[in-house]
Amino acid sequence: MRIKWVECAALSVMAALSVMTGGGSWFLALALGVTLLKCLLIPTYHSTDFEVHRNWLAITHSLPISQWYYEATSEWTLDYPPFFAWFEYALSHVAKYFDQEMLNVHNLNYSSSRTLLFQRFSVIFTDALFVYAVHECCKCVDGKKACKELTEKPKFILSVLLLWNFGLLIVDHIHFQYNGFLFGLMLLSIARLFQKRHMEGAFLFAVLLHFKHIYLYVAPAYGIYLLRSYCFTANKPDGSIRWNSFSFVRLISLGLTVFLVSALSLGPFLALNQLPQVFSRLFPFKRGLCHAYWAPNFWAVYNALDKVLSVIGLNDKWFGSAVPTHSPSLGDSLGHPHLHPDCHIGPRGFLRCLILCALSSFMFGWHVHEKAILLAILPMSLLSVGKAGDASIFLILSTTGHYSLFPLLFTAPELPIKILLMLLFTIYSISSLKTLFRKEKPLFNWMETFYLLGLGPLEVFCEFVFPFTSWKLKYPFIPLLLTSVYCAVGITYAWFKLYVSVFTDPPVGKTKKQ
Amino acid sequence: MFGDYEAQRHWQEITFNLPIKQWYFNSSDNNLQYWGLDYPPLTAYHSLLCAYVAQFINPDWIALHSSRGYESQAHKLFMRATVLIADLLIYIPAVVLHCCCLKEISTKKKIANALCILLYPGLILIDYGHFQIMYNSVSLGLALWGVLGVSCDWDLLGSLAFCLAVNYKQMELYHSLPFFCFLLGKCFKKGLKGKGFVLFVKLAGTVVASFTLCWLPFFTERAQALQVLRRLFPVDRGLFEDKVANIWCSVSVFLKIKDILPHHVQIIVSFCLTLLSLLPACVKLTLQPSPKGFRFTLVSCALSFFLFSFQVHEKSILLVSLPVCLVLSEIPFMSTWFLLVSTFSMLPLLLKDDLLMPSVVTTMAFFIACATSFSIFEKTSEEELRLKSFSVSVRKHLPRFTFLPRIIQHLFIISVITMVLLTLMTVTLDPPQKLPDLFSVLVSSVSCLNFLFFLVYFNIIVMWDSKDGRNQKKIH
C-alpha cells in the first residue's frame, strides 16, 4: 500500500502542475512532458550502477564517516568526493521509509520493487535542479531574430535540446546515474558566468567539483576565464588585457571561496588523516587506459589499429609500450588550448574553451568512460543555437556521441526504446537547427551527411544482422569495435572543427559592449 | 492469468498448425474453451502471417500444444514488434493523412492535432499494455481509412477499407450504420435514376466482393459459415459480462434485469433501444450527407451501440473514441473531456493488468498535449461548443437560456474531480467486505452517466448542425 501512496502523491503533484500548464507556459509543459516520460522508463533495464548507488546509500547510512572510504564489502566502493557521499546520506534518510533492507551493507544486489521505485524517483526528483538550470540558461540566449513562432525561438529549441537530451535520458533514467542534477549545477554555474555573477558561478563550480571530480577536466577553463575576466576588471578598447587593472581582492575572494568549499568537503577526512585513502579511491590509476567498452576516442582508434595489426601478424611491440605512461600528460597538454588569449573574450569564448577542454580530455584522457561525452554535448547545446557553424559541430558531435552510448543498453526490450528516442531527438535537433539557420549556408556538406547517414546501416548490421551470422562466436567484439571506431571518427572530426573555430573565428565582442 | 497476450500467441499456433477447416471448430487439437478464435477470418489470416515470421525466428513459440503459456523476453519483443509494425503500416499513416486533410488550420496545428490523436491513452494502453496485445489499431486504422476515403469522395476504396475493418473485428459493425446512411445519402443526392443508382450498384458489388474474398474458405460448407458466425456473435452469453460502463450494467445495480427478463426478450429490448437512440442521427445523415455530419454521426451511433447493445466489452469504448479523435480539431474541449472519461472507464481493466503508472502518465501527457495545443479552457463559448443554433432555438421559448456554457464548465470540473477521487480511492483503499465490487461499479456508473450526457450532446450537434456550419463559413 505504501508504494501506491507515494505514486499517488507524486502523480497528484504533477497533475496539479499539468493543470497549470493548461494556462500556456511552454517551458513547464516541456519539463512536465519529459518527467512523464521518465516515469514511464522506471521499469526498464538498469545497470550495475543501480547496485553501486544502493551500496553507497547503505554505507553512508549504516557506517560512521571514518569508515566511508574504507568500506569494501561490496566491489563497488565509494569513489566520488565527499559531497556526493553526503548527498547519498541525505537520500538514505528518505530511503528508510521505502525499504529498510536496502540500507544494509551486506544486502548485495538487493533490488526490491520499492528500492527500484525509490531510486528511480530520486533521480527524477533531483532533476528539478537541472530544469531550473536550463531555465536560467534560456535567459542567456537572446533571440536576435524576432520570431513570432514559438517553436522557432532559440529559447524553445535550447530547452528541448537540453531537457529532452537523449544521452541524459538513457544514461540517467535507464542505465541509472545521477548526472541530471550534476549537469544542472554545471549549467547553472555557466549561466551565472554569463549573467556576470562570477562569484556565484565560481562557488557553484567548486561545489560541483566536490560532487563528482570528473569535472576537473573543465576546471582549467574556469580558472583561466575567471582570472582573465573577473580578476582583471577592465579591458583596453581593443579588447586585450589591461594589466594594471588586476584586483587582488577579487583573486583572494575567489581563492577563499574555493578553499572554504574544499575545507567543508575534505575537512573531516583531513582531520581523520584519511586524505591519501580518499585520493586513492578518487583517482584509481591502476585501472588501465581503456574501459571495458572503449569510449570512442583516440585510444579506441589506436587499440583497434593495434588489434588489426596483431591479427594480421605484425606485432608492433614498440608501438604498444611507449604510450600509456605518457598519456595523462598527453591528455593534459592537448586539452588546454586556452593559452590563446583571444579565446577568452566574453562568456562565449569561455564556453567554447570549456567544451574544448571536455572534448580533448575525452579524446586523450585516462580511463575515459563513454558517458563523459555528455560533458561536451550539453554545454555545446548552448552554443548551437547561436551560430550556424556551432550548430553543425553540435549536430555531428551529439549524433555520434549519442550513438556511441547505444552499447550501454544491450538488452532486447530496450532496443525499440533507444532507437525510437534517438530518432526523435536526432530528427528534431537537425530539423529545428536547420530551420533556425535556414538563411545561412547549409549545415552539412556531402561528406558529413554521408557519415551521419551511415549510422543507420551500422546499427542495422550490429543489432540485427550480426547476431545471426557465424562470426558471433568467433569475434563477438566486432559490433563494439565498429561502433567505437566509427564514432571516434565523428567525434575526432567535431573536435578538430571546434579547435579550428576557436582560433580562426573573429573574436566576438571586440566591438560590442560586454 | 495470461490474458489477450496468450490468446494472440495461441491463435498463431492454431492457424499455423491446423488446416483452415478446423480453425473455428472444437476438436482435440483445438480446444475452443482455451482462447478459441472469436474474430472474423482476417484476424486469423493476420495471425497466420505473424506465425510464419515466428516460425522463422523460433519455432518453439508456436509449437502445437507445447507452447501454451510461453513467455520469454524475445517473444515479448516479437509480439510487441508485430503490434508496432501493424500500427506503423495502417493506423499512423491514416491519422497523419487525416490531419493533413483538415481544412482551415495551420501546419503547426495539424501536427499538434496528429500528436494528440496518437497520444490517446486508451489505444496505447490496450494495445501495448502489460498483457494486452489487441491489434485494435489495425481495425481502427482500416475504419479510419474508410472514413477518409468516403469523406474525400473515394467511395469504393473507402467502403473496401471499411469492409476489411469489419472482417478484422466484428465490433466495427458499430460504425456500419453511419457508413451505410452516408453512402445511401450520397446515392440519393446524385439521383436514384442515373449516377446514384450506378454508385449504389458499385458499392454493393464492392461490399459483396470483399466479404466473399475474406470468407471464401468458409463458404464451402454451410456448417462452416454458421459456426464462424456463432463464434463471432455469442448470443447465448447474456446482456453483459463484468462491469462495463453500459446502461444495462448500471441499471442492474438497482434492478436485476438479467433475472427479470427472459433471454430473448433481453435481446429484443436492447435491439430496440439501440435502434431508437441512433435513428434520428442516421436519418438526418441520409437526408443531408456531409463529411462533418458523417463524423459526428459516427460518434453518436457508436456511443448508442456502446450504451445499449448486447455483450459490450469495456474495450469497445475505443470504437467511440476513434471518431471523437477525428472531431478533436472542431470541438477540442468536449473531445478532450470525452477521451479522458473513456480512459477512466477502463480503469478496473487497467488496474488488473498492473498499468496504473503508465495509464496515469499517458493520460497526463495527453491532457497536457491537448491543453497546450488547443488552449481548451478558452474555447468554451456557445459558438465553440457548436451549441449556438440549439441555444438559439431554445431561447425562442425560454429567453433566459444563456447559461449553457457555464453549466458545461461546472459539469466538467465535477466530472474531473470525481474521476480523480475515484481513481485515488480505487488504488489506495480496500473495498468493504460486503461489496467487493464497489469501486468497479462506481467507476462504471460514473462513466455511464458521463456517456449519457455525451450521447445527448453529440445528438444535439448532429440534429442542429447544418445551418450552423454554413453560417460559420460565411463569418470566416
PDB file of N, CA, C and O in Angstrom, chain B residues 352-400:
ATOM      1  N   LYS B 352      -6.169  -4.183 -13.220  1.00  0.00           N
ATOM      2  CA  LYS B 352      -5.975  -5.639 -13.180  1.00  0.00           C
ATOM      3  C   LYS B 352      -4.679  -6.025 -13.871  1.00  0.00           C
ATOM      4  O   LYS B 352      -4.011  -6.979 -13.496  1.00  0.00           O
ATOM      5  N   ASP B 353      -4.309  -5.281 -14.885  1.00  0.00           N
ATOM      6  CA  ASP B 353      -3.089  -5.581 -15.620  1.00  0.00           C
ATOM      7  C   ASP B 353      -1.906  -4.800 -15.109  1.00  0.00           C
ATOM      8  O   ASP B 353      -0.880  -4.743 -15.771  1.00  0.00           O
ATOM      9  N   ASP B 354      -2.038  -4.169 -13.948  1.00  0.00           N
ATOM     10  CA  ASP B 354      -0.897  -3.501 -13.331  1.00  0.00           C
ATOM     11  C   ASP B 354      -0.408  -2.319 -14.149  1.00  0.00           C
ATOM     12  O   ASP B 354       0.793  -2.076 -14.260  1.00  0.00           O
ATOM     13  N   LEU B 355      -1.340  -1.582 -14.741  1.00  0.00           N
ATOM     14  CA  LEU B 355      -0.943  -0.491 -15.628  1.00  0.00           C
ATOM     15  C   LEU B 355      -1.238   0.872 -15.021  1.00  0.00           C
ATOM     16  O   LEU B 355      -1.504   1.824 -15.744  1.00  0.00           O
ATOM     17  N   LEU B 356      -1.224   0.960 -13.695  1.00  0.00           N
ATOM     18  CA  LEU B 356      -1.588   2.240 -13.084  1.00  0.00           C
ATOM     19  C   LEU B 356      -0.651   3.357 -13.509  1.00  0.00           C
ATOM     20  O   LEU B 356      -1.091   4.399 -14.020  1.00  0.00           O
ATOM     21  N   MET B 357       0.647   3.148 -13.348  1.00  0.00           N
ATOM     22  CA  MET B 357       1.606   4.214 -13.665  1.00  0.00           C
ATOM     23  C   MET B 357       1.549   4.616 -15.129  1.00  0.00           C
ATOM     24  O   MET B 357       1.397   5.798 -15.444  1.00  0.00           O
ATOM     25  N   PRO B 358       1.634   3.647 -16.069  1.00  0.00           N
ATOM     26  CA  PRO B 358       1.559   4.073 -17.466  1.00  0.00           C
ATOM     27  C   PRO B 358       0.251   4.777 -17.806  1.00  0.00           C
ATOM     28  O   PRO B 358       0.253   5.748 -18.568  1.00  0.00           O
ATOM     29  N   SER B 359      -0.869   4.318 -17.200  1.00  0.00           N
ATOM     30  CA  SER B 359      -2.129   4.953 -17.589  1.00  0.00           C
ATOM     31  C   SER B 359      -2.200   6.376 -17.070  1.00  0.00           C
ATOM     32  O   SER B 359      -2.619   7.284 -17.796  1.00  0.00           O
ATOM     33  N   VAL B 360      -1.751   6.613 -15.832  1.00  0.00           N
ATOM     34  CA  VAL B 360      -1.790   7.983 -15.317  1.00  0.00           C
ATOM     35  C   VAL B 360      -0.828   8.863 -16.107  1.00  0.00           C
ATOM     36  O   VAL B 360      -1.154  10.000 -16.472  1.00  0.00           O
ATOM     37  N   VAL B 361       0.367   8.317 -16.396  1.00  0.00           N
ATOM     38  CA  VAL B 361       1.354   9.119 -17.123  1.00  0.00           C
ATOM     39  C   VAL B 361       0.850   9.477 -18.515  1.00  0.00           C
ATOM     40  O   VAL B 361       0.918  10.637 -18.941  1.00  0.00           O
ATOM     41  N   THR B 362       0.313   8.486 -19.248  1.00  0.00           N
ATOM     42  CA  THR B 362      -0.139   8.786 -20.607  1.00  0.00           C
ATOM     43  C   THR B 362      -1.357   9.700 -20.584  1.00  0.00           C
ATOM     44  O   THR B 362      -1.514  10.558 -21.460  1.00  0.00           O
ATOM     45  N   THR B 363      -2.232   9.516 -19.584  1.00  0.00           N
ATOM     46  CA  THR B 363      -3.384  10.418 -19.505  1.00  0.00           C
ATOM     47  C   THR B 363      -2.926  11.855 -19.286  1.00  0.00           C
ATOM     48  O   THR B 363      -3.431  12.786 -19.922  1.00  0.00           O
ATOM     49  N   MET B 364      -1.951  12.030 -18.395  1.00  0.00           N
ATOM     50  CA  MET B 364      -1.491  13.394 -18.158  1.00  0.00           C
ATOM     51  C   MET B 364      -0.772  13.960 -19.363  1.00  0.00           C
ATOM     52  O   MET B 364      -0.945  15.142 -19.695  1.00  0.00           O
ATOM     53  N   ALA B 365       0.015  13.103 -20.036  1.00  0.00           N
ATOM     54  CA  ALA B 365       0.710  13.591 -21.231  1.00  0.00           C
ATOM     55  C   ALA B 365      -0.312  14.024 -22.276  1.00  0.00           C
ATOM     56  O   ALA B 365      -0.180  15.082 -22.904  1.00  0.00           O
ATOM     57  N   PHE B 366      -1.359  13.201 -22.442  1.00  0.00           N
ATOM     58  CA  PHE B 366      -2.394  13.533 -23.400  1.00  0.00           C
ATOM     59  C   PHE B 366      -3.078  14.835 -23.021  1.00  0.00           C
ATOM     60  O   PHE B 366      -3.297  15.712 -23.874  1.00  0.00           O
ATOM     61  N   PHE B 367      -3.382  14.982 -21.733  1.00  0.00           N
ATOM     62  CA  PHE B 367      -4.067  16.181 -21.289  1.00  0.00           C
ATOM     63  C   PHE B 367      -3.213  17.419 -21.510  1.00  0.00           C
ATOM     64  O   PHE B 367      -3.685  18.455 -21.995  1.00  0.00           O
ATOM     65  N   ILE B 368      -1.901  17.305 -21.186  1.00  0.00           N
ATOM     66  CA  ILE B 368      -1.006  18.452 -21.387  1.00  0.00           C
ATOM     67  C   ILE B 368      -0.924  18.791 -22.861  1.00  0.00           C
ATOM     68  O   ILE B 368      -0.986  19.959 -23.257  1.00  0.00           O
ATOM     69  N   ALA B 369      -0.802  17.734 -23.710  1.00  0.00           N
ATOM     70  CA  ALA B 369      -0.690  17.982 -25.147  1.00  0.00           C
ATOM     71  C   ALA B 369      -1.926  18.698 -25.665  1.00  0.00           C
ATOM     72  O   ALA B 369      -1.837  19.681 -26.404  1.00  0.00           O
ATOM     73  N   CYS B 370      -3.105  18.210 -25.251  1.00  0.00           N
ATOM     74  CA  CYS B 370      -4.333  18.860 -25.734  1.00  0.00           C
ATOM     75  C   CYS B 370      -4.464  20.270 -25.189  1.00  0.00           C
ATOM     76  O   CYS B 370      -4.830  21.192 -25.909  1.00  0.00           O
ATOM     77  N   ALA B 371      -4.156  20.417 -23.899  1.00  0.00           N
ATOM     78  CA  ALA B 371      -4.341  21.733 -23.284  1.00  0.00           C
ATOM     79  C   ALA B 371      -3.451  22.769 -23.945  1.00  0.00           C
ATOM     80  O   ALA B 371      -3.863  23.906 -24.171  1.00  0.00           O
ATOM     81  N   THR B 372      -2.180  22.391 -24.252  1.00  0.00           N
ATOM     82  CA  THR B 372      -1.302  23.391 -24.840  1.00  0.00           C
ATOM     83  C   THR B 372      -1.548  23.565 -26.339  1.00  0.00           C
ATOM     84  O   THR B 372      -1.371  24.658 -26.868  1.00  0.00           O
ATOM     85  N   SER B 373      -1.987  22.492 -27.024  1.00  0.00           N
ATOM     86  CA  SER B 373      -2.168  22.661 -28.468  1.00  0.00           C
ATOM     87  C   SER B 373      -3.441  23.413 -28.799  1.00  0.00           C
ATOM     88  O   SER B 373      -3.491  24.153 -29.763  1.00  0.00           O
ATOM     89  N   PHE B 374      -4.486  23.148 -28.034  1.00  0.00           N
ATOM     90  CA  PHE B 374      -5.773  23.711 -28.423  1.00  0.00           C
ATOM     91  C   PHE B 374      -6.269  24.808 -27.497  1.00  0.00           C
ATOM     92  O   PHE B 374      -7.316  25.377 -27.737  1.00  0.00           O
ATOM     93  N   SER B 375      -5.546  25.095 -26.441  1.00  0.00           N
ATOM     94  CA  SER B 375      -5.978  26.026 -25.388  1.00  0.00           C
ATOM     95  C   SER B 375      -7.451  25.824 -25.088  1.00  0.00           C
ATOM     96  O   SER B 375      -8.296  26.689 -25.295  1.00  0.00           O
ATOM     97  N   ILE B 376      -7.747  24.589 -24.593  1.00  0.00           N
ATOM     98  CA  ILE B 376      -9.145  24.198 -24.495  1.00  0.00           C
ATOM     99  C   ILE B 376      -9.919  24.994 -23.473  1.00  0.00           C
ATOM    100  O   ILE B 376     -11.125  25.125 -23.585  1.00  0.00           O
ATOM    101  N   PHE B 377      -9.247  25.531 -22.476  1.00  0.00           N
ATOM    102  CA  PHE B 377     -10.037  26.192 -21.453  1.00  0.00           C
ATOM    103  C   PHE B 377     -10.528  27.553 -21.893  1.00  0.00           C
ATOM    104  O   PHE B 377     -11.327  28.180 -21.221  1.00  0.00           O
ATOM    105  N   GLU B 378     -10.000  28.030 -23.034  1.00  0.00           N
ATOM    106  CA  GLU B 378     -10.514  29.310 -23.507  1.00  0.00           C
ATOM    107  C   GLU B 378     -11.651  29.109 -24.498  1.00  0.00           C
ATOM    108  O   GLU B 378     -12.376  30.039 -24.805  1.00  0.00           O
ATOM    109  N   LYS B 379     -11.777  27.852 -25.018  1.00  0.00           N
ATOM    110  CA  LYS B 379     -12.762  27.693 -26.082  1.00  0.00           C
ATOM    111  C   LYS B 379     -14.026  27.061 -25.532  1.00  0.00           C
ATOM    112  O   LYS B 379     -14.341  25.922 -25.834  1.00  0.00           O
ATOM    113  N   THR B 380     -14.703  27.759 -24.666  1.00  0.00           N
ATOM    114  CA  THR B 380     -15.906  27.162 -24.104  1.00  0.00           C
ATOM    115  C   THR B 380     -17.120  28.048 -24.301  1.00  0.00           C
ATOM    116  O   THR B 380     -18.062  28.005 -23.541  1.00  0.00           O
ATOM    117  N   SER B 381     -17.091  28.859 -25.314  1.00  0.00           N
ATOM    118  CA  SER B 381     -18.291  29.659 -25.560  1.00  0.00           C
ATOM    119  C   SER B 381     -19.311  28.805 -26.303  1.00  0.00           C
ATOM    120  O   SER B 381     -19.022  27.720 -26.763  1.00  0.00           O
ATOM    121  N   GLU B 382     -20.488  29.344 -26.442  1.00  0.00           N
ATOM    122  CA  GLU B 382     -21.545  28.589 -27.108  1.00  0.00           C
ATOM    123  C   GLU B 382     -21.150  28.239 -28.528  1.00  0.00           C
ATOM    124  O   GLU B 382     -21.343  27.144 -29.007  1.00  0.00           O
ATOM    125  N   GLU B 383     -20.598  29.231 -29.186  1.00  0.00           N
ATOM    126  CA  GLU B 383     -20.242  29.035 -30.580  1.00  0.00           C
ATOM    127  C   GLU B 383     -19.207  27.926 -30.709  1.00  0.00           C
ATOM    128  O   GLU B 383     -19.286  27.070 -31.566  1.00  0.00           O
ATOM    129  N   GLU B 384     -18.216  27.964 -29.815  1.00  0.00           N
ATOM    130  CA  GLU B 384     -17.160  26.988 -29.931  1.00  0.00           C
ATOM    131  C   GLU B 384     -17.622  25.594 -29.573  1.00  0.00           C
ATOM    132  O   GLU B 384     -17.050  24.620 -30.013  1.00  0.00           O
ATOM    133  N   LEU B 385     -18.642  25.487 -28.740  1.00  0.00           N
ATOM    134  CA  LEU B 385     -19.149  24.172 -28.410  1.00  0.00           C
ATOM    135  C   LEU B 385     -20.171  23.713 -29.431  1.00  0.00           C
ATOM    136  O   LEU B 385     -20.809  22.691 -29.255  1.00  0.00           O
ATOM    137  N   ARG B 386     -20.328  24.452 -30.494  1.00  0.00           N
ATOM    138  CA  ARG B 386     -21.251  24.102 -31.568  1.00  0.00           C
ATOM    139  C   ARG B 386     -22.683  24.022 -31.079  1.00  0.00           C
ATOM    140  O   ARG B 386     -23.477  23.272 -31.625  1.00  0.00           O
ATOM    141  N   LEU B 387     -22.980  24.769 -30.040  1.00  0.00           N
ATOM    142  CA  LEU B 387     -24.333  24.687 -29.499  1.00  0.00           C
ATOM    143  C   LEU B 387     -25.125  25.935 -29.817  1.00  0.00           C
ATOM    144  O   LEU B 387     -26.180  26.167 -29.253  1.00  0.00           O
ATOM    145  N   LYS B 388     -24.575  26.758 -30.728  1.00  0.00           N
ATOM    146  CA  LYS B 388     -25.204  28.057 -30.933  1.00  0.00           C
ATOM    147  C   LYS B 388     -26.626  27.908 -31.455  1.00  0.00           C
ATOM    148  O   LYS B 388     -27.568  28.480 -30.907  1.00  0.00           O
ATOM    149  N   SER B 389     -26.808  27.133 -32.507  1.00  0.00           N
ATOM    150  CA  SER B 389     -28.137  27.075 -33.096  1.00  0.00           C
ATOM    151  C   SER B 389     -29.129  26.411 -32.158  1.00  0.00           C
ATOM    152  O   SER B 389     -30.303  26.782 -32.109  1.00  0.00           O
ATOM    153  N   PHE B 390     -28.631  25.432 -31.372  1.00  0.00           N
ATOM    154  CA  PHE B 390     -29.512  24.792 -30.397  1.00  0.00           C
ATOM    155  C   PHE B 390     -29.969  25.812 -29.362  1.00  0.00           C
ATOM    156  O   PHE B 390     -31.165  25.923 -29.042  1.00  0.00           O
ATOM    157  N   SER B 391     -29.008  26.598 -28.850  1.00  0.00           N
ATOM    158  CA  SER B 391     -29.371  27.580 -27.827  1.00  0.00           C
ATOM    159  C   SER B 391     -30.311  28.620 -28.386  1.00  0.00           C
ATOM    160  O   SER B 391     -31.239  29.075 -27.715  1.00  0.00           O
ATOM    161  N   VAL B 392     -30.069  28.991 -29.643  1.00  0.00           N
ATOM    162  CA  VAL B 392     -30.947  29.997 -30.259  1.00  0.00           C
ATOM    163  C   VAL B 392     -32.372  29.465 -30.340  1.00  0.00           C
ATOM    164  O   VAL B 392     -33.340  30.164 -30.016  1.00  0.00           O
ATOM    165  N   SER B 393     -32.503  28.172 -30.751  1.00  0.00           N
ATOM    166  CA  SER B 393     -33.850  27.595 -30.841  1.00  0.00           C
ATOM    167  C   SER B 393     -34.512  27.534 -29.478  1.00  0.00           C
ATOM    168  O   SER B 393     -35.703  27.798 -29.348  1.00  0.00           O
ATOM    169  N   VAL B 394     -33.721  27.182 -28.458  1.00  0.00           N
ATOM    170  CA  VAL B 394     -34.311  27.081 -27.125  1.00  0.00           C
ATOM    171  C   VAL B 394     -34.703  28.452 -26.606  1.00  0.00           C
ATOM    172  O   VAL B 394     -35.719  28.627 -25.942  1.00  0.00           O
ATOM    173  N   ARG B 395     -33.852  29.459 -26.987  1.00  0.00           N
ATOM    174  CA  ARG B 395     -34.145  30.790 -26.469  1.00  0.00           C
ATOM    175  C   ARG B 395     -35.434  31.360 -27.038  1.00  0.00           C
ATOM    176  O   ARG B 395     -35.984  32.331 -26.510  1.00  0.00           O
ATOM    177  N   LYS B 396     -35.918  30.746 -28.145  1.00  0.00           N
ATOM    178  CA  LYS B 396     -37.196  31.229 -28.666  1.00  0.00           C
ATOM    179  C   LYS B 396     -38.305  30.947 -27.675  1.00  0.00           C
ATOM    180  O   LYS B 396     -39.310  31.649 -27.613  1.00  0.00           O
ATOM    181  N   HIS B 397     -38.121  29.875 -26.894  1.00  0.00           N
ATOM    182  CA  HIS B 397     -39.164  29.532 -25.926  1.00  0.00           C
ATOM    183  C   HIS B 397     -38.786  29.975 -24.520  1.00  0.00           C
ATOM    184  O   HIS B 397     -39.637  30.345 -23.720  1.00  0.00           O
ATOM    185  N   LEU B 398     -37.492  29.915 -24.213  1.00  0.00           N
ATOM    186  CA  LEU B 398     -37.030  30.325 -22.882  1.00  0.00           C
ATOM    187  C   LEU B 398     -35.975  31.398 -23.074  1.00  0.00           C
ATOM    188  O   LEU B 398     -34.813  31.092 -23.275  1.00  0.00           O
ATOM    189  N   PRO B 399     -36.351  32.660 -23.000  1.00  0.00           N
ATOM    190  CA  PRO B 399     -35.417  33.734 -23.340  1.00  0.00           C
ATOM    191  C   PRO B 399     -34.189  33.787 -22.450  1.00  0.00           C
ATOM    192  O   PRO B 399     -33.181  34.355 -22.810  1.00  0.00           O
ATOM    193  N   ARG B 400     -34.268  33.172 -21.257  1.00  0.00           N
ATOM    194  CA  ARG B 400     -33.129  33.352 -20.337  1.00  0.00           C
ATOM    195  C   ARG B 400     -32.101  32.237 -20.452  1.00  0.00           C
ATOM    196  O   ARG B 400     -31.265  32.082 -19.598  1.00  0.00           O
TER     197      ARG B 400
END
